[in-house]
CSV table of C-alpha atoms and ligand atoms in Angstrom, one decimal:
chain,number,residue,atom,x,y,z
A,28,MET,CA,-38.2,-49.1,75.3
A,29,VAL,CA,-35.5,-51.6,76.6
A,30,LYS,CA,-35.3,-54.6,74.4
A,31,LYS,CA,-35.1,-58.1,75.9
A,32,VAL,CA,-32.3,-60.0,74.2
A,33,ALA,CA,-31.8,-63.8,74.6
A,34,ILE,CA,-28.4,-65.0,73.5
A,35,ILE,CA,-28.1,-68.8,73.1
A,36,GLY,CA,-24.5,-69.9,73.7
A,37,ALA,CA,-21.8,-68.5,76.0
A,38,GLY,CA,-19.0,-69.1,73.5
A,39,PRO,CA,-16.7,-66.4,72.2
A,40,SER,CA,-19.3,-64.9,69.9
A,41,GLY,CA,-22.3,-64.8,72.3
A,42,LEU,CA,-20.2,-63.4,75.2
A,43,LEU,CA,-18.5,-60.7,73.1
A,44,LEU,CA,-21.8,-59.7,71.7
A,45,ALA,CA,-23.2,-59.2,75.2
A,46,HIS,CA,-20.3,-56.8,76.0
A,47,TYR,CA,-20.9,-54.9,72.8
A,48,LEU,CA,-24.7,-54.6,73.4
A,49,LEU,CA,-24.2,-53.5,77.0
A,50,ARG,CA,-21.9,-50.7,75.7
A,51,ARG,CA,-24.9,-49.2,73.9
A,52,GLY,CA,-26.4,-47.5,76.9
A,53,ASP,CA,-29.5,-49.1,78.5
A,54,LYS,CA,-31.2,-50.1,75.3
A,55,TYR,CA,-30.8,-53.8,75.8
A,56,GLN,CA,-31.4,-56.2,78.7
A,57,ILE,CA,-29.5,-59.4,78.1
A,58,ASP,CA,-29.9,-63.1,79.2
A,59,ILE,CA,-27.4,-65.6,78.0
A,60,TYR,CA,-28.4,-69.3,78.1
A,61,GLU,CA,-25.5,-71.9,78.0
A,62,ARG,CA,-26.1,-75.6,78.1
A,63,ARG,CA,-22.7,-76.3,79.8
A,64,SER,CA,-21.5,-75.5,83.3
A,65,ASP,CA,-19.8,-72.2,84.2
A,66,PRO,CA,-16.2,-72.8,83.2
A,67,ARG,CA,-15.1,-70.3,85.9
A,68,ILE,CA,-16.1,-72.7,88.6
A,69,ILE,CA,-16.1,-76.2,87.1
A,70,SER,CA,-12.7,-77.2,85.8
A,71,PHE,CA,-13.1,-77.7,82.0
A,72,SER,CA,-13.1,-81.0,80.3
A,73,LYS,CA,-10.0,-81.3,78.1
A,74,SER,CA,-11.9,-83.4,75.6
A,75,ARG,CA,-13.9,-80.3,74.7
A,76,THR,CA,-11.2,-77.7,74.2
A,77,TYR,CA,-8.2,-76.9,72.0
A,78,PRO,CA,-5.9,-74.0,71.3
A,79,ILE,CA,-7.0,-71.3,69.0
A,80,SER,CA,-5.0,-68.6,67.2
A,81,LEU,CA,-6.3,-65.1,66.9
A,82,ASN,CA,-5.1,-62.5,64.4
A,83,GLU,CA,-5.9,-58.9,63.9
A,84,ARG,CA,-9.5,-59.9,62.7
A,85,GLY,CA,-10.4,-61.2,66.1
A,86,MET,CA,-8.0,-59.1,68.3
A,87,SER,CA,-9.4,-55.8,66.8
A,88,ALA,CA,-12.9,-57.0,67.9
A,89,LEU,CA,-11.7,-57.7,71.5
A,90,ARG,CA,-9.7,-54.4,71.7
A,91,LYS,CA,-12.9,-52.4,71.6
A,92,ILE,CA,-14.0,-53.7,75.0
A,93,GLU,CA,-12.0,-52.0,77.7
A,94,GLY,CA,-9.6,-54.3,79.4
A,95,LEU,CA,-10.4,-57.3,77.2
A,96,GLU,CA,-7.3,-57.4,75.0
A,97,GLU,CA,-5.0,-57.1,78.1
A,98,ALA,CA,-6.9,-59.9,79.8
A,99,VAL,CA,-6.6,-62.2,76.8
A,100,LYS,CA,-3.0,-61.3,76.2
A,101,ALA,CA,-2.2,-62.2,79.9
A,102,ILE,CA,-3.3,-65.8,79.3
A,103,SER,CA,-2.0,-66.2,75.7
A,104,VAL,CA,1.2,-67.1,74.0
A,105,SER,CA,2.4,-65.1,71.0
A,106,MET,CA,3.4,-67.3,68.0
A,107,ARG,CA,5.8,-66.0,65.4
A,108,GLY,CA,5.5,-68.8,62.9
A,109,THR,CA,5.1,-72.5,62.3
A,110,ILE,CA,7.8,-75.2,62.4
A,111,PHE,CA,7.1,-78.1,60.1
A,112,HIS,CA,8.9,-81.2,61.4
A,113,GLN,CA,9.8,-83.8,58.8
A,114,LYS,CA,10.1,-87.5,59.3
A,115,ASN,CA,13.9,-87.3,58.8
A,116,GLY,CA,14.2,-85.0,61.8
A,117,LYS,CA,14.7,-81.9,59.6
A,118,THR,CA,12.5,-78.8,60.1
A,119,ARG,CA,11.2,-76.0,58.0
A,120,PHE,CA,10.2,-72.7,59.5
A,121,THR,CA,7.5,-70.4,58.1
A,122,PRO,CA,7.7,-67.1,59.9
A,123,ARG,CA,4.8,-64.7,60.5
A,124,LYS,CA,5.4,-61.0,60.1
A,125,LYS,CA,2.7,-60.4,62.6
A,126,PRO,CA,2.5,-62.8,65.5
A,127,LEU,CA,-0.6,-64.8,66.3
A,128,THR,CA,-2.2,-64.6,69.8
A,129,THR,CA,-2.9,-68.2,70.9
A,130,LEU,CA,-4.9,-69.5,73.8
A,131,ASP,CA,-7.3,-72.2,74.8
A,132,ARG,CA,-10.9,-71.7,73.6
A,133,THR,CA,-12.3,-72.3,77.0
A,134,LYS,CA,-9.8,-69.8,78.6
A,135,LEU,CA,-11.0,-67.2,76.1
A,136,ALA,CA,-14.6,-67.8,77.2
A,137,ILE,CA,-13.5,-67.5,80.8
A,138,ALA,CA,-11.7,-64.1,80.1
A,139,LEU,CA,-14.9,-62.9,78.4
A,140,LEU,CA,-17.0,-64.1,81.3
A,141,LYS,CA,-14.8,-62.5,84.0
A,142,LEU,CA,-15.2,-59.1,82.5
A,143,THR,CA,-19.0,-59.4,82.5
A,144,GLU,CA,-18.8,-59.4,86.3
A,145,ASN,CA,-18.5,-55.6,86.0
A,146,TYR,CA,-22.1,-55.2,84.7
A,147,ASP,CA,-25.2,-54.8,86.8
A,148,LYS,CA,-27.2,-58.0,87.2
A,149,SER,CA,-30.3,-56.1,86.1
A,150,ARG,CA,-28.8,-55.7,82.6
A,151,LEU,CA,-27.0,-59.1,82.2
A,152,ASN,CA,-27.8,-62.5,83.5
A,153,ILE,CA,-26.0,-65.7,82.5
A,154,HIS,CA,-27.8,-69.0,83.0
A,155,PHE,CA,-25.5,-72.1,82.8
A,156,ASN,CA,-26.7,-75.7,82.5
A,157,CYS,CA,-29.6,-74.3,80.6
A,158,GLN,CA,-30.2,-75.6,77.1
A,159,CYS,CA,-32.5,-74.1,74.5
A,160,THR,CA,-34.7,-76.9,73.2
A,161,SER,CA,-37.3,-75.2,71.0
A,162,ILE,CA,-38.3,-71.9,69.6
A,163,ASP,CA,-41.5,-70.3,68.3
A,164,PHE,CA,-40.3,-67.5,66.0
A,165,ALA,CA,-43.8,-66.1,65.4
A,166,ALA,CA,-44.6,-65.8,69.1
A,167,LYS,CA,-41.0,-64.8,70.0
A,168,LYS,CA,-40.9,-67.4,72.7
A,169,LEU,CA,-38.3,-70.2,73.5
A,170,LYS,CA,-38.2,-73.2,75.7
A,171,LEU,CA,-35.2,-74.0,77.9
A,172,GLN,CA,-34.3,-77.1,79.8
A,173,LEU,CA,-32.4,-77.2,83.0
A,174,GLU,CA,-30.0,-80.0,84.1
A,175,THR,CA,-32.9,-81.3,86.3
A,176,GLN,CA,-34.9,-81.8,83.0
A,177,GLU,CA,-37.2,-79.0,84.2
A,178,ASP,CA,-38.5,-76.8,81.3
A,179,PHE,CA,-39.4,-73.2,81.3
A,180,THR,CA,-40.4,-70.7,78.6
A,181,ILE,CA,-39.2,-67.1,78.1
A,182,ASP,CA,-40.1,-64.4,75.6
A,183,TYR,CA,-37.7,-62.2,73.8
A,184,ASP,CA,-37.5,-59.1,71.5
A,185,LEU,CA,-34.2,-60.2,69.9
A,186,LEU,CA,-32.9,-63.8,69.8
A,187,ILE,CA,-29.2,-64.4,69.0
A,188,GLY,CA,-28.2,-67.9,67.9
A,189,ALA,CA,-24.6,-68.0,69.0
A,190,ASP,CA,-24.9,-71.7,69.7
A,191,GLY,CA,-22.1,-73.1,67.5
A,192,GLY,CA,-21.9,-75.4,64.5
A,193,ARG,CA,-24.8,-77.6,65.6
A,194,SER,CA,-27.0,-74.7,66.4
A,195,VAL,CA,-30.6,-75.3,67.6
A,196,VAL,CA,-31.6,-71.8,66.6
A,197,ARG,CA,-30.4,-72.5,63.0
A,198,GLU,CA,-32.3,-75.7,63.0
A,199,HIS,CA,-35.5,-73.7,63.5
A,200,PHE,CA,-34.7,-71.6,60.5
A,201,LEU,CA,-35.2,-74.7,58.4
A,202,ALA,CA,-39.0,-74.5,58.9
A,203,THR,CA,-39.0,-70.9,57.6
A,204,GLU,CA,-39.6,-69.9,54.0
A,205,ASP,CA,-36.7,-69.5,51.5
A,206,PHE,CA,-34.0,-70.6,54.0
A,207,GLU,CA,-31.3,-72.9,52.6
A,208,CYS,CA,-28.5,-74.3,54.5
A,209,GLN,CA,-25.7,-76.6,53.5
A,210,GLN,CA,-24.0,-78.6,56.3
A,211,LYS,CA,-21.0,-80.8,55.6
A,212,TYR,CA,-18.6,-82.7,57.7
A,213,VAL,CA,-14.9,-81.9,56.8
A,214,PRO,CA,-13.0,-85.1,55.9
A,215,ASN,CA,-10.8,-84.7,59.0
A,216,ASP,CA,-11.8,-85.6,62.6
A,217,TYR,CA,-9.7,-84.6,65.6
A,218,LYS,CA,-8.7,-85.5,69.1
A,219,SER,CA,-7.2,-83.0,71.5
A,220,ILE,CA,-3.8,-83.7,72.9
A,221,PHE,CA,-2.0,-82.3,76.0
A,222,LEU,CA,1.6,-82.9,76.9
A,223,PRO,CA,3.4,-81.9,80.1
A,224,ARG,CA,6.2,-79.3,80.2
A,225,PRO,CA,9.0,-81.0,78.2
A,226,ASP,CA,11.6,-82.6,80.4
A,227,GLU,CA,15.0,-80.9,79.9
A,228,ASN,CA,16.6,-84.4,79.7
A,229,SER,CA,14.3,-85.7,77.0
A,230,GLY,CA,16.6,-84.5,74.3
A,231,ILE,CA,13.5,-83.0,72.5
A,232,HIS,CA,13.6,-79.3,72.1
A,233,LEU,CA,10.5,-77.7,70.7
A,234,GLU,CA,11.2,-74.0,70.5
A,235,LYS,CA,8.7,-71.7,72.3
A,236,GLY,CA,6.8,-69.0,70.5
A,237,LYS,CA,6.4,-71.2,67.4
A,238,ILE,CA,3.6,-73.6,66.4
A,239,HIS,CA,4.9,-77.1,65.9
A,240,SER,CA,3.4,-79.4,63.3
A,241,TRP,CA,4.0,-82.9,61.8
A,242,MET,CA,2.2,-84.5,58.8
A,243,LEU,CA,2.0,-88.0,57.5
A,244,LYS,CA,1.5,-89.0,53.9
A,245,ASP,CA,-2.1,-90.0,54.6
A,246,GLY,CA,-2.8,-86.5,55.9
A,247,THR,CA,-2.7,-87.3,59.6
A,248,PHE,CA,-1.6,-84.0,61.1
A,249,VAL,CA,-0.3,-83.1,64.6
A,250,VAL,CA,-0.3,-79.5,65.8
A,251,LEU,CA,1.2,-78.6,69.2
A,252,LEU,CA,1.5,-75.2,70.8
A,253,HIS,CA,3.2,-74.1,74.0
A,254,GLN,CA,0.7,-72.9,76.6
A,255,ARG,CA,1.3,-70.1,79.1
A,256,ASP,CA,2.3,-72.7,81.8
A,257,GLU,CA,4.9,-74.3,79.4
A,258,THR,CA,2.8,-77.4,78.9
A,259,MET,CA,1.8,-78.1,75.3
A,260,GLY,CA,-1.7,-78.4,73.9
A,261,GLY,CA,-2.9,-79.2,70.4
A,262,VAL,CA,-4.9,-81.5,68.2
A,263,VAL,CA,-4.3,-84.6,66.1
A,264,LEU,CA,-6.3,-84.4,62.8
A,265,PHE,CA,-7.0,-87.5,60.8
A,266,LEU,CA,-9.2,-88.7,58.0
A,267,HIS,CA,-12.6,-89.8,59.3
A,268,ASN,CA,-12.9,-93.1,57.5
A,269,LYS,CA,-9.4,-94.4,57.2
A,270,ASN,CA,-7.6,-94.0,60.4
A,271,GLN,CA,-6.5,-96.2,63.1
A,272,ILE,CA,-6.6,-93.4,65.7
A,273,ALA,CA,-10.3,-93.7,66.1
A,274,SER,CA,-10.0,-97.4,66.7
A,275,PHE,CA,-7.2,-97.7,69.3
A,276,SER,CA,-8.3,-99.9,72.1
A,277,THR,CA,-5.2,-99.9,74.4
A,278,THR,CA,-2.7,-97.3,75.8
A,279,GLU,CA,0.1,-99.4,74.2
A,280,GLU,CA,-1.5,-98.9,70.8
A,281,VAL,CA,-1.5,-95.2,71.3
A,282,LEU,CA,2.1,-95.1,72.4
A,283,GLN,CA,3.2,-97.4,69.5
A,284,PHE,CA,1.4,-95.2,67.0
A,285,PHE,CA,3.1,-92.1,68.2
A,286,GLN,CA,6.5,-93.8,68.5
A,287,LYS,CA,6.2,-95.0,64.9
A,288,ASN,CA,4.8,-91.9,63.3
A,289,PHE,CA,5.6,-89.0,65.5
A,290,PRO,CA,8.6,-90.0,67.6
A,291,GLU,CA,9.2,-86.5,69.0
A,292,VAL,CA,5.7,-86.3,70.3
A,293,ALA,CA,5.9,-89.8,71.7
A,294,GLN,CA,9.0,-88.9,73.8
A,295,LEU,CA,7.0,-86.1,75.4
A,296,MET,CA,3.9,-88.3,76.0
A,297,PRO,CA,3.6,-89.9,79.4
A,298,LYS,CA,1.5,-93.1,79.8
A,299,GLU,CA,-1.2,-91.1,81.6
A,300,GLU,CA,-1.7,-88.8,78.6
A,301,ALA,CA,-1.7,-91.8,76.3
A,302,GLU,CA,-4.5,-93.2,78.4
A,303,ALA,CA,-6.4,-89.9,78.5
A,304,PHE,CA,-5.9,-89.6,74.7
A,305,LEU,CA,-7.4,-93.1,74.2
A,306,ASN,CA,-10.5,-92.1,76.2
A,307,ARG,CA,-11.0,-88.7,74.7
A,308,PRO,CA,-13.9,-88.7,72.1
A,309,VAL,CA,-13.2,-88.2,68.5
A,310,SER,CA,-14.7,-84.9,67.4
A,311,ARG,CA,-16.1,-84.1,64.0
A,312,ILE,CA,-16.1,-80.7,62.4
A,313,LEU,CA,-19.1,-79.4,60.5
A,314,THR,CA,-19.0,-76.6,57.9
A,315,VAL,CA,-22.1,-74.5,57.4
A,316,ARG,CA,-23.3,-72.2,54.6
A,317,CYS,CA,-26.7,-70.4,55.1
A,318,SER,CA,-28.7,-68.4,52.6
A,319,ARG,CA,-29.5,-65.9,55.3
A,320,TYR,CA,-28.7,-65.2,59.0
A,321,HIS,CA,-31.7,-63.2,60.1
A,322,GLN,CA,-35.4,-64.0,60.6
A,323,ASP,CA,-37.6,-61.0,60.5
A,324,ALA,CA,-36.5,-58.2,62.9
A,325,SER,CA,-36.0,-60.6,65.8
A,326,VAL,CA,-33.6,-63.5,65.2
A,327,LEU,CA,-29.9,-63.5,64.1
A,328,LEU,CA,-27.3,-66.2,63.8
A,329,ILE,CA,-23.7,-65.3,64.5
A,330,GLY,CA,-20.4,-67.2,64.7
A,331,ASP,CA,-20.2,-70.9,64.1
A,332,ALA,CA,-24.0,-71.1,64.1
A,333,ALA,CA,-24.0,-68.9,61.0
A,334,HIS,CA,-20.8,-70.1,59.2
A,335,ALA,CA,-18.9,-73.0,60.9
A,336,VAL,CA,-15.7,-73.6,59.0
A,337,SER,CA,-12.9,-76.1,58.9
A,338,SER,CA,-10.4,-75.8,61.7
A,339,SER,CA,-7.5,-76.1,59.2
A,340,ILE,CA,-7.8,-72.4,58.4
A,341,GLY,CA,-7.8,-71.2,62.0
A,342,GLN,CA,-10.4,-68.5,61.3
A,343,GLY,CA,-13.7,-69.7,62.8
A,344,CYS,CA,-13.3,-67.7,66.0
A,345,ASN,CA,-11.7,-64.7,64.3
A,346,ALA,CA,-14.7,-64.6,62.0
A,347,ALA,CA,-17.2,-65.1,64.9
A,348,LEU,CA,-15.7,-62.1,66.6
A,349,GLU,CA,-15.8,-60.1,63.4
A,350,ASP,CA,-19.6,-60.8,63.2
A,351,VAL,CA,-20.0,-58.9,66.5
A,352,VAL,CA,-18.2,-55.8,65.2
A,353,LEU,CA,-20.3,-55.9,62.0
A,354,LEU,CA,-23.6,-56.1,64.0
A,355,ASP,CA,-22.4,-53.3,66.3
A,356,ASN,CA,-21.6,-51.1,63.2
A,357,LEU,CA,-25.0,-51.8,61.7
A,358,LEU,CA,-26.8,-50.9,64.9
A,359,ASN,CA,-24.8,-47.6,64.8
A,360,GLU,CA,-25.6,-47.0,61.2
A,361,TYR,CA,-29.3,-47.7,61.6
A,362,SER,CA,-29.8,-46.3,65.1
A,363,ASP,CA,-30.7,-49.7,66.6
A,364,ASP,CA,-33.5,-50.3,64.1
A,365,LEU,CA,-33.4,-54.1,64.3
A,366,ALA,CA,-35.4,-54.7,61.1
A,367,VAL,CA,-32.9,-53.0,58.9
A,368,ALA,CA,-29.7,-53.9,60.9
A,369,LEU,CA,-30.5,-57.7,60.9
A,370,GLU,CA,-31.4,-57.7,57.2
A,371,GLN,CA,-28.2,-55.8,56.4
A,372,PHE,CA,-26.2,-58.3,58.4
A,373,THR,CA,-27.1,-61.0,55.9
A,374,VAL,CA,-26.4,-58.7,53.0
A,375,ARG,CA,-23.0,-57.6,54.2
A,376,ARG,CA,-21.8,-60.9,55.7
A,377,LYS,CA,-22.9,-63.6,53.4
A,378,GLN,CA,-20.3,-63.3,50.6
A,379,ASP,CA,-17.4,-63.3,53.1
A,380,ALA,CA,-18.9,-66.1,55.2
A,381,HIS,CA,-19.4,-68.3,52.2
A,382,ALA,CA,-15.9,-67.5,51.0
A,383,LEU,CA,-14.5,-68.4,54.4
A,384,VAL,CA,-16.0,-71.8,54.2
A,385,GLU,CA,-14.6,-72.3,50.7
A,386,LEU,CA,-11.1,-71.2,51.9
A,387,GLY,CA,-11.4,-73.4,54.9
A,388,ASP,CA,-12.2,-76.4,52.7
A,389,ASN,CA,-9.8,-75.8,49.9
A,390,ALA,CA,-7.1,-73.2,50.5
A,391,PHE,CA,-4.7,-75.5,52.3
A,392,PRO,CA,-4.1,-79.0,50.9
A,393,SER,CA,-4.5,-82.1,52.9
A,394,THR,CA,-2.0,-84.3,51.0
A,395,THR,CA,1.7,-84.1,51.1
A,396,GLY,CA,2.0,-83.9,47.3
A,397,LEU,CA,0.1,-80.7,47.0
A,398,PHE,CA,1.5,-79.5,50.2
A,399,ILE,CA,5.0,-79.2,48.7
A,400,GLU,CA,3.5,-77.2,45.8
A,401,PHE,CA,1.7,-75.0,48.3
A,402,VAL,CA,5.0,-74.2,50.1
A,403,LEU,CA,6.7,-73.3,46.8
A,404,ARG,CA,3.8,-71.1,45.8
A,405,GLU,CA,3.8,-69.3,49.1
A,406,SER,CA,7.6,-68.5,48.8
A,407,LEU,CA,7.1,-67.3,45.2
A,408,ALA,CA,4.1,-65.2,46.2
A,409,ASN,CA,6.2,-63.6,48.9
A,410,ILE,CA,9.0,-62.7,46.6
A,411,LEU,CA,6.8,-61.5,43.8
A,412,HIS,CA,4.7,-59.4,46.1
A,413,GLN,CA,7.8,-57.8,47.6
A,414,ILE,CA,9.1,-56.8,44.1
A,415,PHE,CA,5.8,-56.0,42.4
A,416,PRO,CA,3.3,-55.3,45.2
A,417,LYS,CA,0.8,-53.7,42.7
A,418,HIS,CA,0.7,-56.8,40.5
A,419,PHE,CA,1.0,-59.7,42.8
A,420,PRO,CA,-1.0,-60.2,46.1
A,421,PRO,CA,0.7,-61.4,49.3
A,422,SER,CA,0.7,-65.2,49.8
A,423,ILE,CA,-2.6,-66.8,50.7
A,424,SER,CA,-1.4,-67.5,54.3
A,425,GLU,CA,-0.3,-63.9,54.7
A,426,LEU,CA,-3.7,-62.6,53.5
A,427,VAL,CA,-5.7,-65.0,55.8
A,428,PHE,CA,-3.6,-64.8,58.9
A,429,GLU,CA,-1.9,-61.4,58.8
A,430,THR,CA,-4.4,-59.0,57.2
A,431,THR,CA,-8.0,-58.1,57.5
A,432,VAL,CA,-8.6,-58.3,53.8
A,433,PRO,CA,-12.2,-59.7,53.3
A,434,TYR,CA,-12.3,-63.5,52.8
A,435,SER,CA,-14.2,-63.0,49.5
A,436,GLU,CA,-11.3,-60.9,48.1
A,437,ILE,CA,-8.8,-63.6,49.1
A,438,LEU,CA,-10.9,-66.2,47.4
A,439,ASN,CA,-11.0,-64.1,44.3
A,440,SER,CA,-7.2,-63.6,44.2
A,441,TYR,CA,-6.5,-67.3,44.5
A,442,LYS,CA,-9.4,-68.8,42.5
A,443,GLY,CA,-7.1,-71.0,40.4
A,444,TRP,CA,-5.2,-72.6,43.3
A,445,ILE,CA,-8.4,-73.1,45.3
A,446,SER,CA,-10.0,-75.0,42.4
A,447,LYS,CA,-6.9,-77.2,42.1
A,448,VAL,CA,-7.0,-78.1,45.8
A,449,LYS,CA,-10.7,-78.7,45.5
A,450,LYS,CA,-10.2,-81.2,42.7
A,451,SER,CA,-7.5,-83.0,44.7
A,452,ASN,CA,-9.7,-83.1,47.8
A,453,GLU,CA,-12.7,-84.5,45.8
A,454,LYS,CA,-10.5,-87.2,44.4
A,455,LEU,CA,-9.2,-88.0,47.8
A,456,SER,CA,-12.8,-88.2,49.2
A,457,ALA,CA,-13.9,-90.4,46.3
A,458,ASN,CA,-11.1,-92.9,47.1
A,459,LEU,CA,-12.0,-93.1,50.8
B,22,LIG,C1,-9.7,-78.2,66.6
B,22,LIG,C2,-10.2,-76.8,66.3
B,22,LIG,C3,-9.2,-75.8,66.2
B,22,LIG,C4,-9.7,-74.4,66.0
B,22,LIG,N1,-8.7,-73.5,65.8
B,22,LIG,C5,-9.1,-72.2,65.6
B,22,LIG,C6,-8.1,-71.1,65.5
B,22,LIG,O1,-6.9,-71.4,65.5
B,22,LIG,N2,-8.5,-69.9,65.2
B,22,LIG,C7,-9.9,-69.6,65.1
B,22,LIG,O2,-10.2,-68.4,64.8
B,22,LIG,N3,-10.8,-70.6,65.2
B,22,LIG,C8,-10.5,-71.8,65.5
B,22,LIG,N4,-11.4,-72.8,65.6
B,22,LIG,C9,-12.9,-72.4,65.5
B,22,LIG,C10,-13.4,-71.8,66.8
B,22,LIG,O3,-13.3,-72.7,67.9
B,22,LIG,C11,-14.9,-71.5,66.6
B,22,LIG,O4,-15.1,-70.9,65.4
B,22,LIG,C12,-15.4,-70.6,67.7
B,22,LIG,O5,-15.3,-71.3,69.0
B,22,LIG,C13,-16.8,-70.1,67.4
B,22,LIG,O6,-17.4,-69.5,68.5
B,22,LIG,P1,-18.9,-69.4,68.7
B,22,LIG,O7,-19.1,-68.6,70.0
B,22,LIG,O8,-19.6,-69.0,67.5
B,22,LIG,O9,-19.4,-71.0,69.0
B,22,LIG,P2,-18.9,-72.0,70.0
B,22,LIG,O10,-17.5,-71.7,70.5
B,22,LIG,O11,-19.1,-73.4,69.5
B,22,LIG,O12,-19.8,-71.8,71.3
B,22,LIG,C14,-21.2,-72.1,71.2
B,22,LIG,C15,-21.7,-72.3,72.6
B,22,LIG,O13,-23.1,-72.5,72.6
B,22,LIG,C16,-23.4,-73.6,73.5
B,22,LIG,N5,-24.6,-74.2,73.0
B,22,LIG,C17,-24.8,-75.0,71.9
B,22,LIG,N6,-26.1,-75.4,71.8
B,22,LIG,C18,-26.7,-74.8,72.8
B,22,LIG,C19,-28.1,-74.9,73.2
B,22,LIG,N7,-29.1,-75.6,72.5
B,22,LIG,N8,-28.5,-74.2,74.3
B,22,LIG,C20,-27.6,-73.5,75.0
B,22,LIG,N9,-26.3,-73.4,74.7
B,22,LIG,C21,-25.9,-74.1,73.6
B,22,LIG,C22,-22.2,-74.5,73.5
B,22,LIG,O14,-22.1,-75.2,74.7
B,22,LIG,C23,-21.1,-73.4,73.4
B,22,LIG,O15,-20.6,-73.0,74.6
B,22,LIG,C24,-11.0,-74.1,65.9
B,22,LIG,C25,-12.0,-75.2,66.0
B,22,LIG,C26,-11.6,-76.5,66.2
B,22,LIG,C27,-12.6,-77.5,66.4
């Protein structure tokens, strides 16, 4: 019998899962419910997007859907490493052996959406401006609300919570037995930043194909990436409690801040962007650890809803796409028996998902002091691994960004370093 699947959230994980389920013959009939508008027709709000980097973990998941990797590459920029800009104008380059594919999160969703247009409407329907408000797990029913505030109820055989870090589906798990969930804000908030194509006469030359970053002593961090159209996009990360960025009240304050702290960025920032930056909301990032991702044979959390992670590790989306591959493999292994496949999803994913959150919190230091030690350790790890590959693992960055080594193995290889960063981060939080 055809199973009725309701996916909450048309982000990267929900949309990719729809593609994967539709490849499985006519076993599944899918409805996706997304609270926002269709990004293919409504130009997206810049305050709600940012560039993301995909490595082999995410790209291998996209590759399995015909035409998707090509579609994503056509709107991406390949990055071969990161340039750290120092206050004195000097730079340090950390190369990547394997380039990262970088693109805007909303553009990734649009690419995934466009390919869904090939499917028959009887198998896939996407409902925008439609928010899931409540769920009855026992009755397998959920309530949705339209923009007009009108409510309606649907029933499902399988419900997928792909509704991001503040998941409503996960919230309903809290009322079930033996479910534990730890939610924590990371110390850094962020604001998106967008700069026009650099003016040739500005004297500022930010090399293409490389991620550009700047860091202040207090941990304020700017990351900028060239976009396909040669404009630049990125984020400014800053400590939640102790930063003036959240309290700017005029465009002049914004410009002065960048002139003083990030002069190269300031030179590329027109007044209009300073004003837009001022008005963009500050966003907070939540990390999530759950004791399980399934409820009976009928509900599953995937992506950020299951394991939201700090943006500093650039892995949330990669891991969200990996979830889809894992579920697909389990459906193959257990011949679409949902009871076993969903239970096994928890069994096989939990250790890596928890390790990912730990790595996101504590693999990369947020103070300049430990940052220098981090850079030295990375160089040493690269040398030692080259000479004695059997005895020394690759550097932590290489393992995270350039391999598909499970996150739990990476955590295990770098336990000592992670615990050192954790202590430093705890001290920093205590002093806030
Ligand atoms: C600043 C920043 C930088 C990042 N950089 C990277 C990076 O470089 N690499 C990387 O891999 N990851 C990165 N990430 C993480 C990445 O963006 C997320 O992990 C990824 O988007 C998760 O995909 P998702 O589909 O699970 O959830 P989301 O992308 O959050 O999508 C969830 C969707 O569900 C919808 N929704 C929510 N609630 C409801 C509801 N009640 N009803 C209906 N719809 C609902 C939302 O509108 C949204 O469209 C970054 C994150 C941030 C904040």
